[in-house]
Amino acid sequence: MLMNKRILFVGGKGGVGKSTSAAALALLHAKEKKKTLLISTDPAHNVGDIFHKELTNQPIMVLPNLNAIEIDPALESKRYIQSVKENIHGVVKSTMLDEVNRQIDAASSSPGAEEAALFDRIVSIILDEGEKYDTIIFDTAPTGHTLRLLTLPELMGVWIDGMLERRKKRNENYVQLLNDGEPIEDPIYEVLQKRKERFAAVRKILLNKGMTGFIFVLNPERLPILETSKAIKLLKNHELEVEGLIVNKVLSEQVEGEFWKKRKETEREYVRWIHKEFKNQDIHFIPLFETDINSVDLLEEYANKLATGSRIAF
Ligand SMILES: Nc1ncnc2c1ncn2[C@@H]1O[C@H](COP(=O)(O)OP(=O)(O)OP(=O)(O)O)[C@@H](O)[C@H]1O
Ligand SMILES: [Mg+2]
């Protein structure tokens, strides 16, 4: 489940180990000589820390066969607005340009603008850069953001359909009233149509189970279990199926002392709950390490545990 997809999304609650798991999965793919791209879409970046490399919005090689990008939503938003302005430039009358630019600037500071820009970048990575890589792994922001992001192609599709419909009506009226029935060219209609096609293409890729996989990371604790369960159901409503779970930071059986023995006992109950709640999932357990996973050596150890995959809790 973890190794045979072209695109993997790694999601989960804050702090459970998404970035570590995404990096470990990327490492496993790269070791199999697959050209791999690891993308962090989280504003609180930490993929760079693991590899001790300063990452940017363009791919940088962090290990053989492994490139990584960190997408900064604020920067992405600026670039996106610039490209929208350039697109519009040739389309509207020059007398209107100042007003249109003002409108675009206003829109760019509205809620959701960064999200839209981030999404646009993800779309372009999947569609335009996908060819260059065997595997693309997304380390996503905590659950809520990711769910919105993944369901955006569907929502945007509906929204653009509405816009297209209105423009079509307007064009038809215009043609009848002013253009003697001759069809007119409408560049905005074409831009919208193209966006719609790109979103549809991405949605098709996301829905293709042979191609795209969704993995959730959780810890054997109450809130991550509840949140994972909710997220899986929500994605299912959008026909996106989560196939794999990584249960991270599981305590060793060899814990000593009353306190830790008690904690381990509580954890066992959560593990039982996980097995019951997520029957159809491929579940991998990873132990709690003595320290943070902050070096490539430790990441390799983490990756090996993922690859050998303990399916039952130890
Ligand atoms: N199995 C583990 N044992 C010990 N430490 C771990 C383990 N897995 C992850 N960590 C550490 O826990 C911290 C959080 O992990 P990570 O950054 O991967 O989580 P995240 O889900 O990406 O967090 P965020 O939601 O903030 O992006 C990091 O310091 C990481 O090194
Ligand atoms: Mg992270």
Coordinates of C-alpha atoms and ligand atoms in Angstrom, one line a residue:
M1 CA 0.0 0.0 0.0
L2 CA 2.7 2.5 0.8
M3 CA 5.0 1.8 -2.1
N4 CA 3.0 1.3 -5.3
K5 CA 1.4 4.8 -5.8
R6 CA 2.6 7.7 -7.9
I7 CA 1.2 10.3 -5.6
L8 CA 0.9 10.0 -1.8
F9 CA -0.8 12.4 0.6
V10 CA 0.2 12.1 4.2
G11 CA -2.3 13.7 6.6
G12 CA -3.2 13.8 10.2
K13 CA -3.6 15.9 13.3
G14 CA -0.9 18.4 14.4
G15 CA 2.3 17.0 15.7
V16 CA 1.5 13.3 15.2
G17 CA 4.4 12.7 12.8
K18 CA 3.2 13.6 9.3
S19 CA 6.4 15.3 8.2
T20 CA 8.6 12.5 9.6
S21 CA 6.4 9.9 8.0
A22 CA 6.3 11.7 4.6
A23 CA 10.1 12.1 4.7
A24 CA 10.6 8.4 5.6
L25 CA 8.3 7.3 2.8
A26 CA 10.2 9.6 0.4
L27 CA 13.4 8.0 1.6
L28 CA 12.1 4.5 1.0
H29 CA 11.0 5.4 -2.6
A30 CA 14.3 7.1 -3.4
K31 CA 16.2 4.0 -2.1
E32 CA 14.3 1.9 -4.6
K33 CA 15.8 4.2 -7.3
K34 CA 12.5 6.0 -7.9
K35 CA 12.8 9.7 -8.7
T36 CA 11.0 11.1 -5.7
L37 CA 9.7 14.6 -4.9
L38 CA 8.8 15.4 -1.3
I39 CA 6.6 18.5 -0.9
S40 CA 5.8 20.3 2.3
T41 CA 2.6 22.3 2.1
D42 CA 2.6 23.1 5.8
P43 CA 3.1 26.7 6.7
A44 CA 5.0 25.5 9.8
H45 CA 7.7 23.9 7.8
N46 CA 9.9 21.1 9.2
V47 CA 10.8 18.9 6.4
G48 CA 14.0 20.9 5.8
D49 CA 15.0 20.4 9.5
I50 CA 15.1 16.6 9.0
F51 CA 17.5 16.9 6.1
H52 CA 19.4 19.9 7.5
K53 CA 18.9 21.7 4.2
E54 CA 17.3 25.0 3.5
L55 CA 14.4 24.3 1.2
T56 CA 12.7 26.7 -1.2
N57 CA 9.8 26.7 -3.5
Q58 CA 11.8 25.0 -6.2
P59 CA 13.0 21.4 -6.0
I60 CA 16.4 20.9 -4.2
M61 CA 18.2 17.6 -4.0
V62 CA 18.4 16.4 -0.4
L63 CA 19.5 12.8 -1.0
P64 CA 20.2 10.8 -4.2
N65 CA 16.9 10.4 -6.1
L66 CA 15.2 12.6 -3.6
N67 CA 14.2 16.2 -4.2
A68 CA 12.2 18.4 -1.8
I69 CA 10.2 21.6 -2.0
E70 CA 8.7 23.7 0.7
I71 CA 5.8 25.7 -0.5
D72 CA 5.2 29.0 1.3
P73 CA 1.6 29.9 0.9
A74 CA 2.2 33.7 1.3
L75 CA 4.8 33.7 -1.4
E76 CA 2.7 31.5 -3.6
S77 CA -0.2 33.9 -3.2
K78 CA 2.0 36.8 -4.4
R79 CA 3.1 34.9 -7.5
Y80 CA -0.4 33.8 -8.2
I81 CA -1.8 37.3 -8.0
Q82 CA 1.0 38.5 -10.4
S83 CA 0.1 35.8 -12.9
V84 CA -3.6 36.6 -12.7
K85 CA -2.7 40.3 -13.4
E86 CA -0.6 39.3 -16.4
N87 CA -3.3 37.0 -17.7
I88 CA -5.9 39.8 -17.4
H89 CA -3.6 42.3 -19.0
G90 CA -4.2 41.3 -22.5
V91 CA -7.9 40.7 -21.9
V92 CA -9.3 43.9 -20.5
K93 CA -9.3 47.4 -22.0
S94 CA -6.3 49.5 -20.9
T95 CA -8.7 52.1 -19.4
M96 CA -10.1 49.5 -17.1
L97 CA -6.7 48.1 -16.0
D98 CA -6.2 50.2 -12.9
E99 CA -9.7 49.3 -11.6
V100 CA -9.2 45.7 -12.4
N101 CA -5.8 45.6 -10.6
R102 CA -7.4 47.3 -7.6
Q103 CA -10.1 44.6 -7.5
I104 CA -7.4 41.8 -7.8
D105 CA -5.4 43.3 -4.9
A106 CA -8.6 43.5 -2.8
A107 CA -9.3 39.8 -3.6
S108 CA -5.7 38.8 -2.8
S109 CA -6.1 39.9 0.8
S110 CA -9.4 38.1 1.3
P111 CA -9.6 34.9 3.3
G112 CA -8.8 31.8 1.3
A113 CA -6.6 33.6 -1.2
E114 CA -3.4 31.8 0.1
E115 CA -5.2 28.5 0.1
A116 CA -6.3 29.1 -3.5
A117 CA -2.7 29.9 -4.5
L118 CA -1.3 26.9 -2.7
F119 CA -3.9 24.7 -4.4
D120 CA -2.9 26.2 -7.8
R121 CA 0.7 25.3 -7.1
I122 CA -0.3 21.7 -6.1
V123 CA -2.3 21.4 -9.3
S124 CA 0.6 22.5 -11.4
I125 CA 3.0 20.2 -9.6
I126 CA 0.7 17.2 -10.2
L127 CA 0.0 18.1 -13.8
D128 CA 3.1 19.7 -15.1
E129 CA 6.0 18.3 -13.0
G130 CA 4.4 14.8 -12.4
E131 CA 6.1 13.5 -15.5
K132 CA 9.6 14.2 -14.1
Y133 CA 9.1 12.0 -11.0
D134 CA 8.1 8.5 -10.3
T135 CA 6.7 9.4 -7.0
I136 CA 5.4 12.6 -5.5
I137 CA 4.7 12.7 -1.7
F138 CA 2.8 15.5 -0.1
D139 CA 3.4 16.3 3.6
T140 CA 0.2 18.2 4.3
A141 CA -0.9 20.7 7.0
P142 CA -3.0 19.4 9.9
T143 CA -6.2 17.6 9.0
G144 CA -8.8 20.5 8.4
H145 CA -6.7 22.3 5.8
T146 CA -5.9 19.1 4.0
L147 CA -9.5 18.0 3.7
R148 CA -10.4 21.4 2.3
L149 CA -7.5 21.2 -0.1
L150 CA -8.4 17.7 -1.3
T151 CA -12.1 18.5 -1.9
L152 CA -11.3 21.8 -3.7
P153 CA -11.2 20.3 -7.2
E154 CA -14.7 19.2 -6.8
L155 CA -15.9 22.5 -5.2
M156 CA -14.0 24.6 -7.7
G157 CA -15.4 22.6 -10.6
V158 CA -18.9 23.4 -9.5
W159 CA -18.1 27.1 -8.9
I160 CA -16.4 27.4 -12.3
D161 CA -19.4 25.7 -13.9
G162 CA -21.6 28.4 -12.5
M163 CA -19.3 31.1 -13.8
L164 CA -19.1 29.5 -17.3
E165 CA -22.9 29.2 -17.5
R166 CA -23.3 32.9 -16.7
R167 CA -20.7 34.0 -19.1
K168 CA -22.2 31.8 -21.8
K169 CA -25.7 33.4 -21.3
R170 CA -24.1 36.8 -21.3
N171 CA -22.3 36.1 -24.5
E172 CA -25.4 34.7 -26.2
N173 CA -27.3 37.9 -25.3
Y174 CA -24.5 40.0 -26.5
V175 CA -24.3 38.1 -29.8
Q176 CA -28.0 38.5 -30.4
L177 CA -28.2 42.1 -29.4
L178 CA -25.0 43.6 -30.7
N179 CA -23.2 41.2 -33.0
D180 CA -25.9 40.2 -35.5
G181 CA -25.8 36.7 -34.3
E182 CA -22.1 36.3 -35.1
P183 CA -20.3 34.3 -32.3
I184 CA -17.8 36.4 -30.3
E185 CA -14.5 35.4 -28.8
D186 CA -14.4 35.5 -25.1
P187 CA -10.9 35.1 -23.6
I188 CA -12.2 35.0 -20.0
Y189 CA -14.5 32.1 -20.9
E190 CA -11.5 30.3 -22.3
V191 CA -9.4 31.0 -19.2
L192 CA -12.2 29.6 -17.0
Q193 CA -12.7 26.6 -19.3
K194 CA -9.0 25.8 -19.1
R195 CA -9.0 26.0 -15.3
K196 CA -12.0 23.8 -15.2
E197 CA -10.2 21.2 -17.3
R198 CA -7.1 21.3 -15.1
F199 CA -9.2 20.8 -12.0
A200 CA -11.1 18.0 -13.6
A201 CA -7.7 16.4 -14.6
V202 CA -6.4 16.6 -11.0
R203 CA -9.6 15.3 -9.5
K204 CA -9.4 12.3 -11.9
I205 CA -5.9 11.7 -10.7
L206 CA -6.9 12.0 -7.0
L207 CA -9.8 9.6 -7.6
N208 CA -7.6 7.0 -9.4
K209 CA -6.8 4.5 -6.6
G210 CA -4.1 2.8 -8.6
M211 CA -2.3 6.2 -8.9
T212 CA -3.0 8.1 -5.7
G213 CA -2.9 7.0 -2.1
F214 CA -4.0 8.7 1.1
I215 CA -2.2 7.9 4.4
F216 CA -3.1 9.2 7.8
V217 CA -0.7 9.3 10.7
L218 CA -2.1 9.1 14.2
N219 CA -0.9 8.4 17.7
P220 CA -2.6 5.8 20.0
E221 CA -4.5 8.5 21.8
R222 CA -8.2 9.5 22.0
L223 CA -8.2 12.7 20.0
P224 CA -6.1 11.6 17.0
I225 CA -8.3 8.4 16.8
L226 CA -11.5 10.4 16.7
E227 CA -10.1 13.0 14.3
T228 CA -8.7 10.3 11.9
S229 CA -12.1 8.5 12.0
K230 CA -13.9 11.7 11.1
A231 CA -11.4 12.6 8.3
I232 CA -11.7 9.1 6.7
K233 CA -15.5 9.4 6.6
L234 CA -15.4 12.9 5.2
L235 CA -12.9 11.9 2.4
K236 CA -15.1 8.9 1.7
N237 CA -18.0 11.3 1.1
H238 CA -15.9 12.8 -1.6
E239 CA -15.0 9.4 -3.0
L240 CA -11.5 9.6 -1.7
E241 CA -10.4 6.5 0.1
V242 CA -7.7 6.4 2.8
E243 CA -5.8 3.1 2.6
G244 CA -3.1 3.3 5.1
L245 CA -2.6 4.3 8.7
I246 CA 0.7 4.9 10.5
V247 CA 0.2 4.6 14.2
N248 CA 3.2 6.5 15.5
K249 CA 4.9 6.9 18.9
V250 CA 3.8 3.6 20.3
L251 CA 5.4 2.8 23.7
S252 CA 7.7 -0.1 24.0
E253 CA 6.5 -3.3 25.7
Q254 CA 9.6 -3.1 27.9
V255 CA 8.6 0.0 29.8
E256 CA 9.5 0.0 33.4
G257 CA 8.1 1.7 36.5
E258 CA 4.5 2.0 37.7
F259 CA 3.8 5.2 35.7
W260 CA 4.9 3.9 32.3
K261 CA 3.3 0.5 32.9
K262 CA 0.0 2.3 33.5
R263 CA 0.4 4.4 30.4
K264 CA 1.2 1.3 28.4
E265 CA -2.0 -0.3 29.7
T266 CA -4.0 2.7 28.6
E267 CA -2.3 2.7 25.2
R268 CA -3.2 -1.0 24.7
E269 CA -6.8 0.0 25.0
Y270 CA -6.4 2.6 22.3
V271 CA -4.6 0.2 20.1
R272 CA -7.5 -2.2 20.4
W273 CA -9.9 0.6 19.6
I274 CA -7.7 1.4 16.5
H275 CA -7.9 -2.2 15.3
K276 CA -11.7 -2.2 15.7
E277 CA -12.3 1.3 14.3
F278 CA -10.1 0.9 11.2
K279 CA -10.7 -2.6 10.2
N280 CA -10.2 -2.0 6.4
Q281 CA -7.0 -0.1 6.7
D282 CA -3.5 -1.3 6.3
I283 CA -2.0 -0.3 9.7
H284 CA 1.7 0.2 10.4
F285 CA 3.0 0.8 13.9
I286 CA 6.1 2.8 14.7
P287 CA 7.6 2.9 18.2
L288 CA 8.3 6.1 20.1
F289 CA 12.0 6.8 19.7
E290 CA 14.3 8.0 22.5
T291 CA 14.8 11.3 20.8
D292 CA 13.2 13.4 18.1
I293 CA 13.8 12.2 14.5
N294 CA 16.1 15.0 13.6
S295 CA 18.8 13.3 11.5
V296 CA 18.9 11.3 8.3
D297 CA 20.2 8.3 10.3
L298 CA 17.2 8.3 12.6
L299 CA 15.0 8.9 9.6
E300 CA 16.4 5.7 8.0
E301 CA 15.7 3.8 11.2
Y302 CA 12.1 5.1 11.1
A303 CA 11.8 4.3 7.4
N304 CA 13.1 0.7 8.0
K305 CA 10.4 0.2 10.6
L306 CA 7.9 1.5 8.2
A307 CA 9.1 -0.9 5.5
T308 CA 9.3 -4.0 7.6
G309 CA 6.0 -2.9 8.9
S310 CA 4.8 -4.2 12.2
R311 CA 1.1 -4.7 11.5
I312 CA 0.3 -5.5 15.1
A313 CA 1.3 -3.3 18.0
F314 CA 4.3 -4.5 19.8
Ligands
LIG1 N1 8.3 7.8 16.6 C1 8.8 8.9 17.0 N2 9.6 8.9 18.1 C2 10.1 10.1 18.7 N3 9.8 11.3 18.2 C3 9.1 11.4 17.0 C4 8.5 10.2 16.4 N4 7.8 10.6 15.3 C5 7.9 12.0 15.3 N5 8.7 12.4 16.3 C6 9.0 13.8 16.6 O1 7.8 14.5 17.0 C7 7.8 15.8 16.5 C8 6.6 16.0 15.6 O2 6.8 15.2 14.4 P1 6.4 15.8 12.9 O3 7.1 17.1 12.8 O4 6.8 14.7 12.0 O5 4.9 15.9 13.1 P2 3.8 16.7 12.2 O6 2.6 15.9 12.2 O7 4.4 16.9 10.9 O8 3.7 18.0 13.0 P3 3.0 19.4 12.4 O9 1.5 19.1 12.5 O10 3.5 20.4 13.4 O11 3.5 19.6 11.0 C9 9.1 16.0 15.8 O12 10.0 16.6 16.7 C10 9.6 14.6 15.4 O13 11.0 14.5 15.4
MG2 MG 4.7 18.7 9.8

